[in-house]
Short mmCIF file of C-alpha atoms in Angstrom, two decimals:
data_model
loop_
_atom_site.label_atom_id
_atom_site.label_comp_id
_atom_site.label_asym_id
_atom_site.label_seq_id
_atom_site.Cartn_x
_atom_site.Cartn_y
_atom_site.Cartn_z
CA MET A 1 33.44 48.67 -48.00
CA GLU A 2 36.75 47.03 -47.20
CA TRP A 3 36.88 43.55 -45.71
CA ARG A 4 39.50 40.93 -44.94
CA ASN A 5 39.80 37.32 -43.78
CA PRO A 6 36.33 36.02 -44.69
CA ARG A 7 35.78 32.44 -43.57
CA PHE A 8 32.79 30.22 -43.04
CA ASN A 9 32.12 29.12 -39.47
CA ALA A 10 30.44 26.00 -38.05
CA SER A 11 27.01 27.66 -38.32
CA GLY A 12 27.35 28.29 -42.06
CA THR A 13 27.61 32.04 -41.64
CA ILE A 14 30.72 34.03 -42.56
CA ASP A 15 33.10 35.58 -40.03
CA VAL A 16 34.91 38.57 -41.53
CA GLU A 17 36.67 41.76 -40.50
CA LEU A 18 35.17 45.02 -41.82
CA LEU A 19 36.95 48.36 -41.96
CA VAL A 20 34.65 50.86 -40.26
CA PRO A 21 35.51 54.58 -40.57
CA ASP A 22 36.77 56.05 -37.29
CA LEU A 23 36.76 52.61 -35.63
CA GLY A 24 39.17 50.52 -37.70
CA TRP A 25 38.84 46.79 -38.33
CA LEU A 26 35.91 45.19 -36.52
CA PRO A 27 34.74 41.56 -36.45
CA PHE A 28 31.41 40.89 -38.15
CA THR A 29 29.38 37.77 -38.83
CA ALA A 30 27.42 37.87 -42.08
CA SER A 31 24.32 35.71 -42.43
CA PRO A 32 21.95 34.97 -45.32
CA ASP A 33 19.12 35.35 -42.77
CA ASP A 34 20.32 38.63 -41.24
CA PRO A 35 17.40 40.95 -40.40
CA GLU A 36 19.41 43.86 -41.85
CA ASP A 37 19.84 44.29 -45.61
CA TYR A 38 23.55 45.04 -45.25
CA GLY A 39 24.20 41.76 -43.42
CA ARG A 40 22.57 39.74 -46.18
CA ALA A 41 24.39 41.81 -48.84
CA ILE A 42 27.77 41.21 -47.20
CA PHE A 43 27.05 37.47 -46.99
CA ASN A 44 26.09 37.35 -50.68
CA ASP A 45 29.19 39.33 -51.67
CA LEU A 46 31.51 37.01 -49.73
CA LYS A 47 29.93 33.56 -50.12
CA ASP A 48 32.12 32.69 -53.12
CA LYS A 49 35.26 34.28 -51.63
CA ALA A 50 35.19 32.99 -48.05
CA ALA A 51 37.56 30.26 -46.91
CA PRO A 52 35.86 26.98 -46.02
CA PHE A 53 35.11 26.04 -42.43
CA VAL A 54 37.81 23.90 -40.83
CA PRO A 55 36.87 22.21 -37.53
CA GLU A 56 39.22 23.15 -34.68
CA ASP A 57 40.51 19.59 -34.27
CA GLN A 58 41.56 19.54 -37.95
CA ALA A 59 43.04 23.05 -37.98
CA ALA A 60 46.03 21.95 -35.90
CA GLU A 61 46.96 19.14 -38.31
#
C-alpha cells in the first residue's frame, strides 16, 4: 500500500493519504483503536514515521 503525508492530529490518531486503486489518493485517519484490522495495522506501520502534531496557532509561526 502506498501512503504519503502521515501526521499525528490533535486526537493522537494519524491523518494520512492512501493510494487506492481506481480512486487515487484518499484521506484516511488511522487509529490504534480502529475496529478494522487494516486501520490498526496502518497506524502501527506509520506511528514511527508520522510527523508530530502541531497546533494550528503554532503552525503559522
